[in-house]
XYZ file of C-alpha atoms in Angstrom:
552
model
C -0.023 0.021 0.018
C 1.509 3.231 -0.950
C 2.460 5.887 1.685
C 0.802 9.291 2.103
C 3.639 10.948 0.403
C 3.443 8.515 -2.590
C -0.163 9.038 -2.810
C 0.289 12.780 -2.925
C 2.899 12.508 -5.474
C 0.947 10.135 -7.734
C -1.801 12.575 -7.889
C 0.268 14.984 -9.659
C 1.231 14.489 -13.342
C 4.586 12.665 -13.629
C 5.787 14.152 -16.868
C 8.141 17.014 -16.078
C 6.281 19.228 -18.588
C 2.892 18.446 -17.303
C 4.192 18.930 -13.716
C 5.483 22.231 -14.490
C 2.319 23.288 -16.358
C 0.271 22.282 -13.274
C 2.651 24.239 -10.954
C 2.599 27.380 -13.086
C -1.248 27.403 -13.361
C -1.603 27.077 -9.677
C 0.877 29.665 -8.807
C -0.145 31.960 -11.695
C -3.727 31.682 -10.523
C -2.862 32.513 -6.948
C -0.817 35.555 -8.133
C -3.662 36.653 -10.250
C -6.161 36.453 -7.384
C -3.666 38.727 -5.301
C -4.142 41.495 -7.914
C -7.955 41.069 -8.327
C -8.735 44.155 -6.064
C -7.010 46.393 -8.775
C -9.905 45.677 -11.127
C -12.177 47.459 -8.709
C -10.048 49.996 -6.949
C -7.391 51.088 -9.402
C -3.638 50.898 -9.234
C -2.066 50.673 -5.682
C -0.036 53.711 -5.265
C 2.261 52.913 -2.330
C 5.273 54.686 -0.902
C 7.596 53.998 -3.912
C 5.052 53.943 -6.729
C 5.879 57.141 -8.440
C 9.663 56.687 -8.141
C 9.429 53.326 -10.041
C 6.749 54.192 -12.655
C 8.824 57.482 -13.501
C 11.859 55.372 -13.710
C 10.220 52.881 -16.101
C 8.946 55.614 -18.280
C 12.076 57.539 -18.480
C 14.035 54.210 -19.299
C 11.599 53.798 -22.350
C 12.486 57.387 -23.518
C 16.204 56.399 -23.321
C 15.672 53.339 -25.301
C 13.810 55.404 -27.941
C 16.987 57.494 -28.238
C 19.175 54.381 -28.497
C 20.637 54.336 -24.951
C 20.162 50.697 -23.726
C 21.597 51.275 -20.223
C 20.689 54.643 -18.958
C 22.790 56.326 -16.337
C 21.366 59.943 -16.042
C 17.598 60.487 -15.318
C 17.095 63.640 -17.276
C 13.547 64.364 -16.152
C 14.180 63.931 -12.407
C 13.939 67.079 -10.208
C 11.729 68.675 -12.824
C 14.288 68.322 -15.575
C 17.452 69.299 -13.789
C 18.250 65.509 -13.557
C 20.017 63.151 -11.379
C 22.253 59.945 -11.875
C 19.559 57.580 -10.285
C 20.331 54.755 -12.792
C 23.942 54.548 -11.707
C 22.749 53.863 -8.033
C 19.484 52.019 -8.435
C 20.010 48.423 -9.582
C 18.837 47.849 -13.079
C 16.654 44.621 -12.962
C 13.449 46.041 -11.934
C 13.608 49.194 -13.860
C 14.660 47.234 -16.999
C 11.808 44.861 -16.741
C 9.200 47.508 -15.813
C 10.327 49.664 -18.856
C 10.230 46.414 -21.148
C 6.617 45.813 -20.063
C 5.784 49.533 -20.815
C 7.016 49.010 -24.387
C 4.177 46.362 -24.724
C 1.311 47.181 -22.501
C -0.534 50.462 -21.552
C 1.055 52.213 -18.565
C -2.254 51.836 -16.567
C -1.803 48.102 -16.360
C 2.080 47.671 -16.287
C 2.460 47.725 -12.550
C -0.285 44.923 -12.083
C 1.352 42.800 -14.872
C 4.793 43.332 -13.152
C 3.392 42.289 -9.821
C 1.691 39.231 -11.327
C 4.745 38.188 -13.176
C 7.036 38.590 -10.089
C 4.761 36.751 -7.726
C 4.518 33.864 -10.200
C 8.282 33.726 -10.695
C 8.693 33.721 -6.849
C 6.144 30.906 -6.549
C 7.911 28.792 -9.247
C 11.283 29.489 -7.545
C 9.933 28.107 -4.244
C 8.565 25.074 -6.020
C 12.031 24.323 -7.456
C 13.351 24.435 -3.812
C 10.435 22.632 -2.118
C 9.964 19.811 -4.693
C 13.450 18.435 -3.849
C 12.260 17.512 -0.355
C 8.500 17.596 -0.264
C 5.838 15.591 -2.177
C 4.477 17.366 -5.246
C 1.215 18.530 -3.591
C 3.041 19.916 -0.541
C 5.546 21.675 -2.811
C 2.732 23.306 -4.771
C 1.065 24.464 -1.653
C 4.511 25.960 -0.389
C 4.920 27.661 -3.767
C 1.442 29.261 -3.810
C 1.664 30.308 -0.076
C 4.942 31.850 -0.651
C 3.906 33.849 -3.811
C 0.959 35.533 -2.102
C 2.316 35.545 1.448
C 1.085 38.433 3.656
C 4.158 40.445 3.427
C 4.306 40.173 -0.298
C 0.872 41.646 -0.263
C 1.936 44.425 1.980
C 4.693 45.299 -0.540
C 2.072 45.211 -3.324
C -0.742 47.296 -1.726
C 0.999 49.612 0.668
C 4.693 49.885 -0.401
C 4.896 49.547 -4.228
C 8.545 48.502 -3.669
C 8.803 46.627 -6.879
C 12.481 45.935 -6.759
C 12.292 44.683 -3.196
C 9.314 42.347 -4.303
C 11.634 40.954 -7.122
C 14.179 39.925 -4.584
C 11.725 37.212 -3.480
C 12.461 35.366 -6.671
C 16.046 34.669 -5.654
C 15.679 33.782 -2.107
C 14.483 30.174 -2.383
C 17.258 29.555 -5.120
C 19.731 30.890 -2.465
C 18.790 28.145 -0.021
C 18.476 25.554 -2.658
C 22.027 25.969 -4.081
C 23.504 26.219 -0.630
C 22.080 22.916 0.262
C 23.431 21.463 -2.998
C 26.958 22.886 -2.572
C 28.543 19.653 -1.370
C 26.604 17.387 -3.596
C 26.943 19.422 -6.885
C 30.326 21.172 -6.131
C 31.232 23.686 -8.679
C 27.943 23.594 -10.583
C 26.088 24.586 -7.461
C 28.783 27.097 -6.589
C 28.383 28.790 -10.085
C 24.599 28.913 -9.722
C 24.940 30.383 -6.176
C 27.203 33.048 -7.646
C 24.421 33.897 -10.274
C 21.946 34.175 -7.377
C 24.202 36.694 -5.531
C 24.766 38.747 -8.703
C 21.024 38.724 -9.443
C 20.198 39.968 -5.956
C 22.812 42.882 -6.344
C 21.249 43.739 -9.712
C 17.800 43.785 -8.173
C 17.740 45.603 -4.865
C 20.535 46.783 -2.495
C 18.829 46.119 0.731
C 17.738 42.710 -0.638
C 21.298 42.016 -1.745
C 22.671 42.783 1.679
C 20.200 40.379 3.209
C 21.042 37.732 0.570
C 24.745 37.986 1.479
C 24.179 37.825 5.130
C 21.735 34.852 4.644
C 24.326 33.062 2.483
C 26.941 33.312 5.303
C 24.445 31.997 7.802
C 23.204 29.175 5.661
C 26.751 28.093 4.538
C 27.805 28.017 8.032
C 24.941 25.960 9.274
C 25.256 23.479 6.332
C 29.001 23.234 6.643
C 28.666 22.603 10.477
C 25.942 19.937 9.969
C 27.956 18.134 7.258
C 31.363 18.858 8.780
C 32.535 20.032 5.474
C 34.958 22.827 5.097
C 34.484 22.393 1.351
C 30.999 23.962 1.679
C 32.561 27.024 3.338
C 35.077 27.341 0.406
C 32.396 26.943 -2.258
C 30.142 29.648 -0.355
C 33.036 32.050 -0.241
C 33.931 31.646 -3.907
C 30.315 32.015 -4.986
C 30.015 35.367 -2.930
C 33.153 36.647 -4.602
C 32.183 35.692 -8.113
C 28.695 36.944 -7.622
C 29.994 40.331 -6.519
C 32.367 40.421 -9.450
C 29.570 39.490 -11.905
C 27.538 42.495 -10.777
C 30.605 44.634 -10.709
C 29.555 46.821 -13.662
C 26.751 48.081 -11.369
C 28.443 47.749 -7.853
C 31.677 49.486 -8.616
C 30.282 52.691 -10.011
C 27.514 52.897 -7.326
C 30.149 52.641 -4.550
C 32.782 55.004 -6.232
C 30.188 57.672 -7.070
C 28.398 57.800 -3.655
C 30.637 60.696 -2.862
C 29.056 62.787 -5.584
C 25.385 62.559 -4.353
C 23.453 62.838 -1.040
C 23.441 59.048 -0.398
C 23.555 59.727 3.338
C 19.862 60.693 3.240
C 18.957 57.090 2.863
C 19.729 56.931 6.779
C 17.799 60.023 7.637
C 15.469 60.176 10.551
C 12.300 57.961 9.746
C 14.129 55.546 7.508
C 16.957 54.378 9.856
C 16.809 51.019 11.485
C 16.290 52.319 15.020
C 13.133 53.981 13.628
C 11.605 50.867 12.174
C 11.870 47.946 14.636
C 8.689 46.180 15.241
C 6.100 48.479 16.990
C 8.576 51.429 17.319
C 7.150 54.890 17.606
C 8.770 58.107 16.649
C 7.374 61.808 16.294
C 5.673 61.018 13.018
C 2.084 59.797 13.142
C 2.103 58.601 9.507
C 5.266 56.513 10.073
C 3.832 55.033 13.176
C 0.605 54.015 11.618
C 2.398 52.128 8.813
C 5.061 50.631 11.137
C 2.135 49.411 13.309
C 0.493 47.797 10.225
C 3.700 45.974 9.082
C 4.480 45.137 12.641
C 1.278 43.473 13.077
C 1.749 41.272 10.138
C 5.230 40.415 11.112
C 4.081 39.425 14.598
C 1.461 37.086 13.137
C 4.070 35.537 10.664
C 6.598 35.164 13.526
C 3.970 33.397 15.741
C 2.963 31.062 12.926
C 6.663 30.387 12.298
C 7.098 29.493 15.928
C 4.084 27.285 15.903
C 5.069 25.141 12.847
C 8.813 25.002 13.458
C 8.795 21.990 15.916
C 6.084 19.834 14.374
C 7.890 20.209 10.975
C 11.060 18.432 12.403
C 9.383 15.141 11.925
C 9.258 15.806 8.200
C 12.822 16.433 7.449
C 12.794 13.683 4.591
C 15.954 12.930 2.777
C 17.997 15.907 4.018
C 18.842 16.532 7.654
C 20.121 20.023 6.710
C 16.844 21.514 5.454
C 15.020 21.697 8.842
C 18.038 23.266 10.778
C 18.634 25.831 8.022
C 15.007 26.838 7.954
C 14.816 27.285 11.544
C 18.098 29.125 11.801
C 17.229 31.381 8.895
C 13.634 32.159 9.973
C 14.638 32.476 13.507
C 17.431 34.953 12.706
C 15.216 36.902 10.419
C 12.578 37.159 13.280
C 15.103 38.371 15.908
C 16.740 40.960 13.827
C 13.407 42.789 13.570
C 13.539 43.491 17.417
C 15.342 46.504 18.996
C 17.475 44.231 21.112
C 19.517 43.757 17.903
C 20.335 47.387 17.303
C 23.982 47.003 18.217
C 24.375 44.576 15.287
C 22.696 47.186 13.002
C 25.169 49.723 14.178
C 28.206 47.714 13.611
C 27.844 44.818 11.208
C 29.043 46.054 7.603
C 26.389 47.667 5.570
C 23.555 46.081 7.474
C 22.209 49.603 8.294
C 21.615 50.189 4.596
C 18.738 47.548 4.725
C 16.983 50.472 6.645
C 13.815 48.715 7.571
C 14.342 45.539 9.904
C 11.001 44.290 8.854
C 12.337 43.724 5.367
C 13.695 40.473 6.793
C 10.187 39.180 6.365
C 11.204 38.421 2.767
C 13.584 35.774 4.105
C 11.364 34.761 7.099
C 8.715 33.760 4.472
C 10.920 31.252 2.781
C 11.213 29.358 6.027
C 7.556 29.880 6.902
C 6.288 28.530 3.550
C 8.290 25.412 3.713
C 7.883 24.773 7.487
C 4.184 25.345 7.163
C 4.069 22.806 4.400
C 6.008 20.341 6.385
C 4.108 20.570 9.620
C 0.462 20.869 8.339
C -0.414 17.951 6.260
C -4.158 18.370 6.371
C -5.699 20.854 3.801
C -8.265 22.018 6.132
C -5.509 23.308 8.621
C -3.756 24.879 5.544
C -6.943 26.642 4.384
C -7.551 27.892 7.887
C -4.243 29.513 8.312
C -4.510 31.163 4.896
C -7.949 32.378 5.850
C -6.675 33.748 9.115
C -3.872 35.638 7.139
C -6.417 37.047 4.794
C -8.525 38.243 7.647
C -5.554 39.860 9.256
C -4.841 41.758 6.036
C -8.547 42.723 5.725
C -8.487 44.165 9.300
C -5.332 46.204 8.647
C -6.789 47.322 5.427
C -10.099 48.499 7.083
C -8.810 49.482 10.591
C -5.349 50.750 10.286
C -4.382 52.122 6.850
C -6.372 51.540 3.557
C -4.044 51.403 0.523
C -3.705 54.501 -1.777
C -5.021 54.280 -5.246
C -4.314 55.819 -8.702
C -6.493 55.600 -11.761
C -5.825 55.798 -15.437
C -5.898 59.748 -15.361
C -3.258 59.759 -12.759
C -0.991 57.392 -14.626
C -1.605 59.528 -17.844
C -0.519 62.726 -15.956
C 2.830 60.998 -15.111
C 3.258 60.181 -18.697
C 2.359 63.748 -19.853
C 4.778 65.169 -17.468
C 7.661 63.353 -19.134
C 6.431 63.862 -22.708
C 5.862 67.669 -22.122
C 9.247 68.163 -20.339
C 7.732 69.173 -16.918
C 9.645 66.190 -15.347
C 8.919 64.910 -11.847
C 9.916 65.227 -8.298
C 12.599 62.857 -6.975
C 14.170 61.446 -3.934
C 16.899 63.283 -2.123
C 19.610 60.642 -1.976
C 20.421 60.706 -5.701
C 20.683 64.480 -6.073
C 24.207 65.710 -6.789
C 25.854 66.921 -3.462
C 25.977 70.631 -4.564
C 22.637 70.716 -5.875
C 19.706 72.155 -3.860
C 15.930 71.166 -4.465
C 14.673 74.231 -2.554
C 14.144 77.259 -4.740
C 14.460 75.461 -8.011
C 12.841 77.356 -10.869
C 10.959 74.447 -12.439
C 10.046 76.495 -15.586
C 13.456 77.830 -16.192
C 14.642 77.743 -19.870
C 17.205 75.103 -20.769
C 19.919 77.906 -21.053
C 20.227 81.227 -19.400
C 22.726 83.796 -20.504
C 23.754 85.886 -17.557
C 24.465 89.524 -18.270
C 23.455 89.576 -21.852
C 19.620 90.104 -22.658
C 20.289 90.221 -26.455
C 22.065 86.910 -26.470
C 20.929 84.520 -29.144
C 20.480 80.693 -28.232
C 19.957 78.044 -30.804
C 19.136 74.650 -29.541
C 20.349 71.584 -31.536
C 19.830 68.668 -29.079
C 18.497 68.419 -25.566
C 18.178 64.625 -25.092
C 18.894 62.255 -22.094
C 22.786 62.098 -22.040
C 23.737 64.654 -24.695
C 23.002 68.323 -25.079
C 24.172 70.659 -27.703
C 23.343 74.267 -28.711
C 25.047 77.403 -30.018
C 24.942 80.806 -28.333
C 26.041 84.257 -29.625
C 26.906 86.850 -26.992
C 28.398 90.364 -27.316
C 30.729 90.130 -24.450
C 32.167 87.265 -22.215
C 29.270 85.702 -20.352
C 28.199 82.766 -18.194
C 25.652 80.181 -19.252
C 23.327 78.801 -16.558
C 21.829 75.521 -17.724
C 18.636 73.805 -16.595
C 20.824 70.789 -15.462
C 22.599 69.764 -12.295
C 26.264 69.697 -12.388
C 27.805 66.266 -12.114
C 31.429 65.056 -12.565
C 30.342 62.635 -15.539
C 29.123 65.630 -17.568
C 31.919 66.828 -19.850
C 31.611 69.981 -21.855
C 33.076 70.662 -25.289
C 33.099 74.461 -25.947
C 34.177 75.332 -29.430
C 36.041 71.932 -29.759
C 37.936 72.305 -26.418
C 37.012 70.240 -23.297
C 36.692 72.480 -20.193
C 35.782 72.193 -16.462
C 32.321 73.287 -15.432
C 31.205 74.734 -12.216
C 28.133 74.867 -9.969
C 26.062 78.000 -9.794
C 24.798 79.593 -6.534
C 22.667 77.533 -4.170
C 20.980 75.475 -6.878
C 23.974 73.711 -8.220
C 23.157 74.024 -11.894
C 25.930 73.642 -14.421
C 27.604 76.964 -15.485
C 29.558 77.386 -18.613
C 31.796 80.567 -19.111
C 31.806 81.501 -22.918
C 33.877 84.271 -24.733
C 32.146 86.951 -26.851
C 31.019 85.922 -30.179
C 29.584 82.608 -31.624
C 30.054 79.626 -29.475
C 29.225 76.015 -30.147
C 28.494 73.971 -26.755
C 28.193 70.191 -26.640
C 27.740 68.429 -23.283
C 28.075 64.559 -23.033
C 27.520 62.224 -20.081
C 30.708 60.227 -20.566
C 31.637 56.927 -19.017
C 33.824 57.454 -15.909
C 36.725 55.030 -14.950
C 34.676 53.424 -12.427
C 32.141 52.384 -14.984
C 34.995 51.099 -17.101
C 36.632 49.126 -14.325
C 33.270 47.793 -13.375
C 32.570 46.433 -16.832
C 36.075 44.929 -16.920
C 35.440 43.190 -13.472
C 32.069 41.744 -14.636
C 33.708 40.457 -17.703
C 36.595 38.904 -15.851
C 34.101 37.204 -13.229
C 32.145 35.961 -16.274
C 35.236 34.450 -17.858
C 36.234 32.780 -14.702
C 32.825 31.218 -14.365
C 32.921 30.151 -17.867
C 36.271 28.582 -17.429
C 35.168 26.765 -14.184
C 32.032 25.480 -16.065
C 34.213 24.119 -18.934
C 36.795 22.646 -16.435
C 33.761 20.903 -14.669
C 32.445 19.537 -17.977
C 35.924 18.401 -19.123
C 36.744 16.713 -15.855
C 33.367 15.197 -15.643
C 33.028 16.317 -11.995
């Protein structure tokens, strides 16, 4: 007589293609249900919504100009610009922009959410199916895709890049657990996961790297295998190198922007531990909302952790890793861990401790599937989570909504050159947002009212024009000064300066006819970053070929 696990497995199509089709159908359906409220209420306009939508729209305009990888967001700060694409990882804005090329902007965010949730669920299935029967793995995948914190991201935060990190986290655990078994193959895939995290979201990447250290150490200790430690360390280095074309410029050019504002009051770790209050009512309201969801998830994790121990299956490392990872994620959300947030390298740039719910939900989805075999109990748990979300929706903070007209207005602001407001951390250090003249012309000639300006090109990363002045003058541009901008004045490169308190670019010109060409040129850090990525990719290719040649 077949066991319960065998019966569960036999109820699922055995063909790999049919099995994948079923998994995709279930997960895609669950993800679609997660966005159904958008058909009634409109587009959720959470904390980061306009930042992402503006970025996606601007990237599309760059692509129309033949710039595949943008660096300067020309419409940010009402046309004065900023180098946001140097500092914000490219995966989410590339994907969002690609969707914008195909679909109307009013539905792009919904399609983005559905696609990412579906991919996250499929990623979880790839991990869960290795140790669980097919039905249990499918449940874990569906629960993980639409877990409560993902829905908080969707409806209250609109943190699209953070949501995308959820795709990589199950793969992180899967390849760590396969390091000793699959050796260099697992190491290379793990490096790809690390690189993908860095190219998706910086706080998520920091959590991935700390999680990698934790999981590798737990696995190595359980297996008493120094080789696991070695492979994990090499994977981390290769992953960082592979993403070097983004990481190196982002690190090197921090001194040129107000990046320190990412840790300003209200967005610091100490202001965002669970149930923390500060002198900001709106902050406290949302923090209470997300803390309530976090507390429920932590309680559920604690409830299912021990019963799940009896379902460890073939691998004795899965359960300890899940408990260690989920438990650590829960603890670091508490104020008692503030000392670690202060002194562990880069951890403070995660900003919000409750972001660790991303990692906790990997453990929760698996432990819940392992501990609760009866579908009635699973349905009750999911129903309780939905009730909790409905309560915080109605009692604490309803989501904010945009409609088609709101999205069209964002599009019109770019098309008509009005630009958009941005965030402070990407503004050049000498630039000032207060007192900006939003409607100022592209070029102002100081001291010569009769000057003639002929505009030739004012596009994303090139500006060119001619100006005739009666005497030496200064040109004040509708453009923030930044070291990567290089100015060619009458076929001679010159150094620009900032102007007054606003930090616009200023170009001194002699009397007569002047030709000005401004180009956003590659800096050395961008060149070295590309070389680093190329070198890491070459090493990975050589290791893969060596593995194939040696048959290892």
